Coordinates of C-alpha atoms in Angstrom, one line a residue:
Chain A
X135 CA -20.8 30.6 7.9
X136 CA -23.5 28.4 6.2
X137 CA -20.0 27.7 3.1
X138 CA -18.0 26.4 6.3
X139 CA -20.9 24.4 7.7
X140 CA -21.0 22.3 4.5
X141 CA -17.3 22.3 4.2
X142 CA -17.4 20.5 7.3
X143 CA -20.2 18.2 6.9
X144 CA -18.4 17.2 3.1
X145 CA -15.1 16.5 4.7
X146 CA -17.1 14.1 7.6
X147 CA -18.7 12.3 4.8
X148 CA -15.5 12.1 2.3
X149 CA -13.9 10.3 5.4
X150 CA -16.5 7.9 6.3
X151 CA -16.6 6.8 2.5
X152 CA -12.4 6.3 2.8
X153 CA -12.3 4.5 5.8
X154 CA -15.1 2.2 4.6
X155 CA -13.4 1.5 1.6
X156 CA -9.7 1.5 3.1
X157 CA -9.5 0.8 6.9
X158 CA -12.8 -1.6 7.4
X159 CA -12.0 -4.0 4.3
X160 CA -9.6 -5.7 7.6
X161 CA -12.3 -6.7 9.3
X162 CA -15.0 -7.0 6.9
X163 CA -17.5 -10.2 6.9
X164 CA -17.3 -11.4 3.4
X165 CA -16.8 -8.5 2.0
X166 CA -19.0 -6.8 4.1
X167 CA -18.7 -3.4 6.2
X168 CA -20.1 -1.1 8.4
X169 CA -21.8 1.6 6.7
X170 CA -19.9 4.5 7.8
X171 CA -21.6 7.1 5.7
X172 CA -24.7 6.0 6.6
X173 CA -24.2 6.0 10.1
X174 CA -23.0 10.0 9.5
X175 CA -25.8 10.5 8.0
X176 CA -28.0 8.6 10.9
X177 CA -26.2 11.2 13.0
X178 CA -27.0 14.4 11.2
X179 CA -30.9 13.2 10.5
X180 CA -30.8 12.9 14.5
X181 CA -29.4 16.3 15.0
X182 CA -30.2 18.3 12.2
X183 CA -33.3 17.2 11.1
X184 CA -34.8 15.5 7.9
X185 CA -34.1 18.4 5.3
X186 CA -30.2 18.8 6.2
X187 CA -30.2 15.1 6.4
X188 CA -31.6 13.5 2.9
X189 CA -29.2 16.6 1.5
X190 CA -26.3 15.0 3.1
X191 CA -27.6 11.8 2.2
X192 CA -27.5 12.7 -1.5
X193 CA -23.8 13.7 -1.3
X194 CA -22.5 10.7 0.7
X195 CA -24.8 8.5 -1.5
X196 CA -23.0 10.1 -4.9
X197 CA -19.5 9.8 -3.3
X198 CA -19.9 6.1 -2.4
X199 CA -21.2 5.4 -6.4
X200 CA -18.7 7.8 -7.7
X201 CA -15.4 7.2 -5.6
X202 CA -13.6 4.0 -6.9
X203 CA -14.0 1.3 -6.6
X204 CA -17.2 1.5 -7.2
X205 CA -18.9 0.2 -10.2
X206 CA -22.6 0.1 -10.4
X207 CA -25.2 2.1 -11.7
X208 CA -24.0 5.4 -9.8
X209 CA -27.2 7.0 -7.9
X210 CA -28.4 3.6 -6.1
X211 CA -26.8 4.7 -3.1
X212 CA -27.6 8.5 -3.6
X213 CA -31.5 7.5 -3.4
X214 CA -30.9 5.0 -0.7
X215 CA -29.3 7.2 1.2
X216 CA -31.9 10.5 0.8
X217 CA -34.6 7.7 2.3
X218 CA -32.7 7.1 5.0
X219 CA -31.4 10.8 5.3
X220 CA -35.0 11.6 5.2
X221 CA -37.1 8.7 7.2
X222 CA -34.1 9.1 10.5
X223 CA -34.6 12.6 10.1
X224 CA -38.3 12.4 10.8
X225 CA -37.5 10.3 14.1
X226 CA -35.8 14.0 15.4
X227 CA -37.1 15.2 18.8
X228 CA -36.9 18.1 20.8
X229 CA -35.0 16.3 23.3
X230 CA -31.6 13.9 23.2
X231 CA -32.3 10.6 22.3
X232 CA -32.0 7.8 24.4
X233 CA -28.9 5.2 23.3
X234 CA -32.5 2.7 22.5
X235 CA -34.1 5.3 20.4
X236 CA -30.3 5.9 18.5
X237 CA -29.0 2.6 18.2
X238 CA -33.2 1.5 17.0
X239 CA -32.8 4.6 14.6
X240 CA -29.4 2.9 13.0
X241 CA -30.5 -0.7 12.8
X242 CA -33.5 0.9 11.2
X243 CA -31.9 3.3 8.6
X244 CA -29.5 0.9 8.0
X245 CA -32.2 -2.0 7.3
X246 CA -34.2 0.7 5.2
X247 CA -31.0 1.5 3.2
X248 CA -29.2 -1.9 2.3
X249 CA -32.7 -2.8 1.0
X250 CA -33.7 -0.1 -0.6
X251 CA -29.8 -0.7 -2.4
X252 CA -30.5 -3.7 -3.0
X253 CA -33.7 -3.6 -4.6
X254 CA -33.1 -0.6 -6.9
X255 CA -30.4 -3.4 -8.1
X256 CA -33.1 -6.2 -8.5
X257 CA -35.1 -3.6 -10.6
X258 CA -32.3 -2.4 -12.7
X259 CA -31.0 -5.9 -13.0
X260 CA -27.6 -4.6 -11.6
X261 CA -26.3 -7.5 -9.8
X262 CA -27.6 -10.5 -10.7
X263 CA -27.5 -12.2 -6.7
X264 CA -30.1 -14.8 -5.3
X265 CA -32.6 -12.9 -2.7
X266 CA -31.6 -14.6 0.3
X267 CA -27.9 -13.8 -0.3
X268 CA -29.4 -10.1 -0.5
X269 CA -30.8 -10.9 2.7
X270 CA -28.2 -12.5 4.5
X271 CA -25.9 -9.3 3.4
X272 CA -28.7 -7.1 4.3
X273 CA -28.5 -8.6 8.0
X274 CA -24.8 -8.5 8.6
X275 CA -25.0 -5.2 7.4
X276 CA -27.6 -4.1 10.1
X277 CA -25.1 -5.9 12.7
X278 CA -21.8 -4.0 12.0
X279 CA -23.8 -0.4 11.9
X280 CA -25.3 -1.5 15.0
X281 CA -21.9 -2.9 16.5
X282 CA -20.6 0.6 15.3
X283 CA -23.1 2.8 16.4
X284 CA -21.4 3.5 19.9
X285 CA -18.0 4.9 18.4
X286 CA -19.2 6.7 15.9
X287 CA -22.7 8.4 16.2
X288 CA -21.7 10.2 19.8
X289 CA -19.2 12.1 18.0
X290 CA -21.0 12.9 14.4
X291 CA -23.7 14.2 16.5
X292 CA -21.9 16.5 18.5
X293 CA -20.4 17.9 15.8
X294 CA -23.5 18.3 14.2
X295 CA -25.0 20.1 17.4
X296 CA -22.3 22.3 17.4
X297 CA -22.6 23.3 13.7
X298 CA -26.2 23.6 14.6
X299 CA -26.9 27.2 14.0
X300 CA -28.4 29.1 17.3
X301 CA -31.7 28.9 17.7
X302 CA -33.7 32.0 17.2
X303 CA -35.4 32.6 21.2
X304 CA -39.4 33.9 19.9
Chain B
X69 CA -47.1 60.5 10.9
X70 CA -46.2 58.7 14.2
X71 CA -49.2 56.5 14.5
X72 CA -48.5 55.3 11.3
X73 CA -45.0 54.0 12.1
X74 CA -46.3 52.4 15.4
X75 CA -49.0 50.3 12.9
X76 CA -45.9 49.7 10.6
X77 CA -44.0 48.2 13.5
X78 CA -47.0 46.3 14.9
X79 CA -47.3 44.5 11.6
X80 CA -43.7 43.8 11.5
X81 CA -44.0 42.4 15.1
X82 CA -47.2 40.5 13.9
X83 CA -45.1 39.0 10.9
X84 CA -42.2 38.1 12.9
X85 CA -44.7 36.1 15.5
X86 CA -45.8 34.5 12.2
X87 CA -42.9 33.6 10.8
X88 CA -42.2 32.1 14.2
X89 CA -44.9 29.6 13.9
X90 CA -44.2 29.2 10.5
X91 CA -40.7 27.1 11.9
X92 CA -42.9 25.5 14.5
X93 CA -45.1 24.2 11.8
X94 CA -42.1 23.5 9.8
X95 CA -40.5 21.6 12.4
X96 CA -43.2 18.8 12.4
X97 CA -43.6 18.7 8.8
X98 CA -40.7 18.6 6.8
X99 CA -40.8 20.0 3.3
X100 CA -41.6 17.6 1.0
X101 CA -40.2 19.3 -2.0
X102 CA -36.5 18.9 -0.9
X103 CA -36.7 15.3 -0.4
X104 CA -38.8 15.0 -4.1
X105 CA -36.1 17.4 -5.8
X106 CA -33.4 15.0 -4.4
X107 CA -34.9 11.5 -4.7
X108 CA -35.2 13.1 -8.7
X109 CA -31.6 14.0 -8.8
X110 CA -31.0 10.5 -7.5
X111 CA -33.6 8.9 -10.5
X112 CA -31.7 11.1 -12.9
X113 CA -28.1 9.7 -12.0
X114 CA -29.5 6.3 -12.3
X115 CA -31.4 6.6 -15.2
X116 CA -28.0 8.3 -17.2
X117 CA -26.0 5.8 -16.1
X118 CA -28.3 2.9 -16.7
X119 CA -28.9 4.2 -20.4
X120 CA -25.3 5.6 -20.9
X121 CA -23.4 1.9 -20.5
X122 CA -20.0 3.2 -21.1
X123 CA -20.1 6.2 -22.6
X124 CA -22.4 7.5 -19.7
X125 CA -22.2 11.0 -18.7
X126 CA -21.6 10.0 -15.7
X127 CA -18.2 8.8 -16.4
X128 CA -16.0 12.3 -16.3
X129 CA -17.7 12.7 -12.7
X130 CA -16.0 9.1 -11.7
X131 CA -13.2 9.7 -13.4
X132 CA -12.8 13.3 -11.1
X133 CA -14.0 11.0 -8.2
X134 CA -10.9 8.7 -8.5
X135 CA -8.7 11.6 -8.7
X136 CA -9.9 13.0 -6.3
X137 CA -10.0 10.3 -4.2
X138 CA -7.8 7.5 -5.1
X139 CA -4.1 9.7 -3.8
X140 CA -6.9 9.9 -0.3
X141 CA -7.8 6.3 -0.5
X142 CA -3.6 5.1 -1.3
X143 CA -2.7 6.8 2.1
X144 CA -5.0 5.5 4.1
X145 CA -4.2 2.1 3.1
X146 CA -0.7 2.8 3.7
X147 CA -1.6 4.2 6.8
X148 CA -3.6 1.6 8.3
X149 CA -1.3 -1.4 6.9
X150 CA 1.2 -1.9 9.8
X151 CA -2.1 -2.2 12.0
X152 CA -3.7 -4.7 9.9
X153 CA -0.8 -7.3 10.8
X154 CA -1.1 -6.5 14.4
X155 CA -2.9 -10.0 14.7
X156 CA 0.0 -11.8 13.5
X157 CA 1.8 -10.6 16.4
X158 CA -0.2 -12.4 18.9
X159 CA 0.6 -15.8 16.9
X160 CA 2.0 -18.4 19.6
X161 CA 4.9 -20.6 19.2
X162 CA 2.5 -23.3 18.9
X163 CA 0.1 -22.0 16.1
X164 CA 3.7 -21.5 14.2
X165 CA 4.7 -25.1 15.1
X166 CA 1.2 -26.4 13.8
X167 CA 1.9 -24.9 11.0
X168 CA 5.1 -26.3 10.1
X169 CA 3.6 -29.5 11.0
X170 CA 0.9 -28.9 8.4
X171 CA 3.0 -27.2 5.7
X172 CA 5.5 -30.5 6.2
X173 CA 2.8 -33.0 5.8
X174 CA 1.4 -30.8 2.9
X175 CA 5.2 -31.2 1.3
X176 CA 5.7 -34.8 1.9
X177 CA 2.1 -35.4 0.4
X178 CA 3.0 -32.9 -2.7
X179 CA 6.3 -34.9 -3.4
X180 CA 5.0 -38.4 -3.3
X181 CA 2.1 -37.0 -6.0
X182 CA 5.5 -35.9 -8.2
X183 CA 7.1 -38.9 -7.6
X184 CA 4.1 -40.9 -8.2
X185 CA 3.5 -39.5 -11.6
X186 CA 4.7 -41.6 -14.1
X187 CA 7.6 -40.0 -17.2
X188 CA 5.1 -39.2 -19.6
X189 CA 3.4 -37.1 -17.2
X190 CA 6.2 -35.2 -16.0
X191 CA 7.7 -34.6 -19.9
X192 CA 4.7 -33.3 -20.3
X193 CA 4.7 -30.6 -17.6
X194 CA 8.0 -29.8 -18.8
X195 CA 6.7 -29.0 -22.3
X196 CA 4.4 -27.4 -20.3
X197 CA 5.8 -25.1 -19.2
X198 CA 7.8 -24.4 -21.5
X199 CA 4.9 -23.8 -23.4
X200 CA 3.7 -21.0 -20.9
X201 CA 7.4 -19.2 -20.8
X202 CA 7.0 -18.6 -24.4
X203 CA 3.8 -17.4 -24.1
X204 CA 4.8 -15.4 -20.9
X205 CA 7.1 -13.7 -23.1
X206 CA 5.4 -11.3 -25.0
X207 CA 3.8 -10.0 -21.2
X208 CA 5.0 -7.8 -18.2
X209 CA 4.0 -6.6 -14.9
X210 CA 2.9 -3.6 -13.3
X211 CA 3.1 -4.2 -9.2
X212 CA 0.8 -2.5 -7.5
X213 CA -0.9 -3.0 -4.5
X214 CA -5.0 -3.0 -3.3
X215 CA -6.2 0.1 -1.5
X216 CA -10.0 -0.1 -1.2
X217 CA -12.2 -2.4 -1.4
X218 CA -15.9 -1.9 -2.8
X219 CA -18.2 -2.5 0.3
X220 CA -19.7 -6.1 0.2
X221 CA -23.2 -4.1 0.8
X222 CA -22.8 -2.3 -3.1
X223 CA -23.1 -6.1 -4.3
X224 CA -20.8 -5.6 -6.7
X225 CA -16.8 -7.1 -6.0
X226 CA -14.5 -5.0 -6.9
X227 CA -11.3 -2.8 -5.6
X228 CA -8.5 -0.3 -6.2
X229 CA -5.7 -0.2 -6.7
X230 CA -2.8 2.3 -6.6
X231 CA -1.2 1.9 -9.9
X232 CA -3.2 4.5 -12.7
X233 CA -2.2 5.8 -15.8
X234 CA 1.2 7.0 -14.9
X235 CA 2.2 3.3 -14.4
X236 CA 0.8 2.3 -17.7
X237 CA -2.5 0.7 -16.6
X238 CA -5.5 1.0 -19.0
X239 CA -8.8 -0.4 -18.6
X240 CA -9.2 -3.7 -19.7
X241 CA -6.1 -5.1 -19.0
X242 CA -5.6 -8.2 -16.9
X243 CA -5.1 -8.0 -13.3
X244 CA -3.4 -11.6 -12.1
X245 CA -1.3 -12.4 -8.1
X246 CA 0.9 -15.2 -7.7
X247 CA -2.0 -17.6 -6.8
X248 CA -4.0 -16.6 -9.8
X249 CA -6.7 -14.4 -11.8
X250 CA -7.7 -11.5 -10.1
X251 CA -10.3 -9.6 -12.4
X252 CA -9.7 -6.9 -15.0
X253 CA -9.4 -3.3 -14.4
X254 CA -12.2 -0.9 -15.9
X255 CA -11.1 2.2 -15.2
X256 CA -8.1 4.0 -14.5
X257 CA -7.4 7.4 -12.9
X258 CA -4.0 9.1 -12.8
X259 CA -2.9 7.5 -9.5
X260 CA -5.3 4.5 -9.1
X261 CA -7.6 2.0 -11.1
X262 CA -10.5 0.0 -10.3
X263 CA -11.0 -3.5 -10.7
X264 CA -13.5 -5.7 -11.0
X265 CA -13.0 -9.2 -9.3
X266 CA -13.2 -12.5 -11.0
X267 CA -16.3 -13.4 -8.4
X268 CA -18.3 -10.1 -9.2
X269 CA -21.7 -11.2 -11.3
X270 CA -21.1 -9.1 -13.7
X271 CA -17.7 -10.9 -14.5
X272 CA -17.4 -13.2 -17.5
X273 CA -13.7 -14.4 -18.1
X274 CA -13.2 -17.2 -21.0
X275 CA -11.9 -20.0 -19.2
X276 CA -10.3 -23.7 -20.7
X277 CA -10.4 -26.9 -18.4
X278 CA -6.7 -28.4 -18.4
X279 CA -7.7 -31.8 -18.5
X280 CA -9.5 -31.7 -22.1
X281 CA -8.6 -28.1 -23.4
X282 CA -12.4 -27.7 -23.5
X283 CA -13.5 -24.3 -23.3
X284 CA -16.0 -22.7 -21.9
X285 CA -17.4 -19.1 -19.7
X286 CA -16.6 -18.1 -16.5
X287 CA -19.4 -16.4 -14.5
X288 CA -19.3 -15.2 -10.7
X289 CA -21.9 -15.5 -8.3
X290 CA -21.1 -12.0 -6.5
X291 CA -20.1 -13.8 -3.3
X292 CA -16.3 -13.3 -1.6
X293 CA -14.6 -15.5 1.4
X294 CA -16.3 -19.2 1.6
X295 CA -19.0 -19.4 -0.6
X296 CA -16.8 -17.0 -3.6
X297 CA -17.4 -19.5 -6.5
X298 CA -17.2 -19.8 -10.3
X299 CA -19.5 -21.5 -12.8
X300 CA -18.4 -22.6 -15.3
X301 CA -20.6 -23.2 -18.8
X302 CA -18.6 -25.6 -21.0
X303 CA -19.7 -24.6 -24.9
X304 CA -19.1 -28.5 -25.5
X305 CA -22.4 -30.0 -23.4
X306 CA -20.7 -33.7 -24.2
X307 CA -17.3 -32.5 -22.5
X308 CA -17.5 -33.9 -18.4
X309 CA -15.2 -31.6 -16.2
X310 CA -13.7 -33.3 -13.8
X311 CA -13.2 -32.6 -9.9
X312 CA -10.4 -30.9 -9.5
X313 CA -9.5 -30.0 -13.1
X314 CA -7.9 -26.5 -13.3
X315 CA -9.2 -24.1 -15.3
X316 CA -7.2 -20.9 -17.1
X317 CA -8.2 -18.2 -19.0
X318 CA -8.3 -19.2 -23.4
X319 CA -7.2 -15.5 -24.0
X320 CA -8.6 -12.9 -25.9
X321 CA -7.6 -11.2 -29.3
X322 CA -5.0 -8.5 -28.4
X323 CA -4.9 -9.8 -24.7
X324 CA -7.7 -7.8 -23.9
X325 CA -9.3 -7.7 -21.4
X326 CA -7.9 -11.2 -20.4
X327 CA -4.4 -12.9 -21.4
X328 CA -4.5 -16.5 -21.8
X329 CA -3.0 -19.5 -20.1
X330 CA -3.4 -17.2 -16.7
X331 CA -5.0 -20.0 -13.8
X332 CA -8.4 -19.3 -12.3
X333 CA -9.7 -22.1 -10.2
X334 CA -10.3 -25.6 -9.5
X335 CA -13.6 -27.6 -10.6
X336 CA -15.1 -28.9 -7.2
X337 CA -18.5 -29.8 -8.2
X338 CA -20.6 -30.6 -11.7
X339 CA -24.2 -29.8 -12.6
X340 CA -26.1 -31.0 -15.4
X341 CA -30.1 -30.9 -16.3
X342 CA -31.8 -31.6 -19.1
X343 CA -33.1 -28.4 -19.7
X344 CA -30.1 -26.7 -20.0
X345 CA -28.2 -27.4 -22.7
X346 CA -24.6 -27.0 -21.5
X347 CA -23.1 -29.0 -18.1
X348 CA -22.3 -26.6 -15.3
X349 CA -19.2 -27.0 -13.1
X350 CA -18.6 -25.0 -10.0
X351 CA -15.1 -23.9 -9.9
X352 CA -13.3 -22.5 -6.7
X353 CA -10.9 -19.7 -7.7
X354 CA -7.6 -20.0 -6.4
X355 CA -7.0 -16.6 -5.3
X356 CA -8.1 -15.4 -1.9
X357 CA -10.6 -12.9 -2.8
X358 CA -10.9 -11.5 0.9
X359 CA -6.8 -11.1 1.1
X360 CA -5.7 -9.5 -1.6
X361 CA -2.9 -7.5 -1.3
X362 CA 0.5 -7.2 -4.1
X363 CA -1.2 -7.5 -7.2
X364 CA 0.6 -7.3 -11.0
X365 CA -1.3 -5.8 -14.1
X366 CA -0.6 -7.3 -16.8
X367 CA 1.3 -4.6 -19.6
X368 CA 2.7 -4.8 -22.9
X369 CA 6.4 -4.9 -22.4
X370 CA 8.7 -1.8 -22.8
X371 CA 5.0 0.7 -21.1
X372 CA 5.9 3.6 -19.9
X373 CA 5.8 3.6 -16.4
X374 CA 6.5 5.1 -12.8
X375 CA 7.6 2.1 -11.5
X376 CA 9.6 -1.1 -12.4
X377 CA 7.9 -3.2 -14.4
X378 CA 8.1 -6.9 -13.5
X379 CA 8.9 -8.8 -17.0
X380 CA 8.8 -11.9 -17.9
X381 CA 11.2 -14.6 -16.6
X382 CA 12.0 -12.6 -13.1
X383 CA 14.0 -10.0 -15.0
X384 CA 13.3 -6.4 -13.3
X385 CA 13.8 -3.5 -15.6

């Protein structure tokens, strides 16, 4: 059950990393584009919680390093995205959250992650870029996972509450 | 005998209520020792690759990755193509007629430049090009077309695209469209290769001005769309680029990673201070960066292939 429950999850992410790569590229801002696996993993962190979370946050973080075409230092995005996996996981409460509290969680997580991106490549001299174009990428960033946040975090999180295992009554 | 099983089950019960709270507890702290064990795994990755260069360990893992994904990443794009011209559809007669007017004006301008130019000039393109036909020659052309593009959030410009090893393309072979330069492709899978842009900051391309055969290094600033620029480091600091000079690749031994006489860009601005000791010139590439679509690698003729290979002159084989 638990085997299917990741098959699931990997397939979600493997998608979000081809459409971001295949689909969005249309309607990118310079070359930029909604996050998509970030926003999955937004989702799951909401649902699931922060230890499912920065997991899935390690495997959508290797795909998008590993699947062409990317080319940097592979595991910038891995670590970026166990942070956000993580930090969105510990936002979690008992209760749904409000469409505030989600669409805060995304601009947050993806904030947290473009920059955290961003400056594992200032440290390891990975792309050599001028801070406030990191900045100004940064920000447009946060815009399109915000502007995407309505179409895609309603249905990754009921799919993640339904893969949700029962809960145990005590 | 009894009693004892009803204390057995009592501290079962007990540890069952325990392990109850121990989820409670869990619940508000999360453990700690997943996210350290993964933020590791991510330091690791980065600290192979970073040390590997090319022959990082990492590499078989991307090269699975691009099988894996690249026939995933080809059908999407295929997929979502039709859709992507749905704008075009809602062009009105009168954008088309602007247009026209445009392109016209554009023409007539073109043709009094060509007219304008005096004999000398116009032998000269003529040897010209003759010049590059000959050196076309020894060159063909792999069509393929761009599948995925590297999000602009990685910082780093590059795409795939869907021709691989089966069509003939290697890494480090020139990737060129009809406006220009593209990049060079650094790796290839069986079904698809990635390549990195002209524009990409990592990207150095040896580049000649055509108005003094001066030569001198291409490097991209990592932006795309409006602000995708060049610089361009001349070796020869007493050499002035002028505006609008075009600048094409010199050519390395072997044609590897770039063939030469292949245009790049156009100089629109110069830089020079005294501290440096070269003159910069900021050159605007003339391929479309954002838009890329039918691309052609560049191949030695008579490659294997699983397509037609585009050769030199027009001729299809």
């Amino acid at each position: 059950m638990s085997a299917a429950r990741g098959l699931v999850a990997l397939l979600v992410v493997s998608a979000a990393v081809v459409l971001q790569v295949s689909l969005f590229p249309h309607v990118a801002w310079e070359g930029v584009v909604p996050n998509l696996a970030l926003l999955v993993v937004v989702g799951a962190a909401l649902v699931r919680g922060p230890e499912t979370a920065a997991a899935l946050g390690f495997l959508a973080g290797a795909m998008i390093d590993l699947a062409p075409p990317a080319d940097h230092i592979a595991g910038r995005w891995a670590l970026a995205l166990v942070v956000v996996g993580y930090l969105a996981g510990r936002m979690r409460q008992e209760a749904r959250p409000s469409a505030t509290a989600v669409v805060a969680t995304v601009a947050a997580a993806s904030f947290v992650g473009s920059s955290v991106f961003a400056l594992s490549g200032l440290l390891l001299r990975d792309p050599v870029l001028a801070v406030t174009d990191i900045v100004e990428v940064v920000l447009v960033a946060v815009v399109w996972d915000v502007l995407l946040t309505p179409f895609v975090l309603p249905p990754v999180m009921a799919l993640f509450r339904r893969l949700e295992p029962a809960k145990v009554a005590w | 005998m009894a009693a004892r099983d009803g204390h057995d089950r009592g501290a079962a019960s007990r540890e069952k209520r325990w392990r109850g709270l121990d989820r409670l507890a869990r619940r508000d702290r999360p453990s700690r020792s997943l996210l350290a064990v993964l933020v590791l795994a991510a330091a690791t990755m980065i600290t192979l690759d970073y040390r590997g260069g090319d022959d990082s360990p990492l590499e078989p893992a991307r090269a699975w990755a691009g099988e894996a994904f690249g026939p995933v990443e080809a059908a999407t794009a295929g997929a979502v193509r039709p859709f992507a011209a749905v704008p075009e559809w809602f062009r009105s007669r009168q954008d088309l007629r602007d247009d026209v007017a445009r392109l016209s004006s554009e023409n007539a301008e073109l043709r009094r430049t060509v007219n304008g130019t005096d004999l000398d000039r116009n032998r000269l393109a003529e040897y010209d090009g003759l010049t590059r036909a000959a050196s076309d020659t020894g060159y063909a052309l792999v069509p393929a077309r761009v599948v995925g593009y590297g999000p602009g959030q990685s910082f780093s410009h590059t795409v795939t695209i869907d021709a691989g090893t089966d069509a003939g393309v290697r890494a480090d072979m020139t990737v060129v469209n009809n406006d220009g330069l593209v990049g060079r492709v650094v790796r290839a899978s069986s079904s698809t290769a990635t390549v990195v842009l002209a524009v990409d900051s990592e990207s150095v391309v040896g580049g000649r001005l055509g108005s003094s055969m001066e030569i001198g290094f291409l490097r991209g600033r990592g932006m795309v769309g409006e602000r995708g620029r060049l610089d361009l480091d001349l070796v020869d600091d007493s050499v002035v680029a002028n505006q609008g000079d075009v600048v094409s690749t010199w050519g390395s031994r072997g044609g590897a990673p770039y063939v030469s006489g292949i245009p790049i860009g156009k100089v629109t601005a110069i830089f020079s201070s005294p501290r440096e000791t070269s003159r910069r010139a900021v050159v605007a590439p003339l391929v479309d960066f954002t838009a890329l679509d039918l691309v052609g690698v560049v191949v030695p003729p008579g490659t294997d292939s699983d397509r037609g290979l585009v050769e030199a002159g027009g001729r299809d084989r």
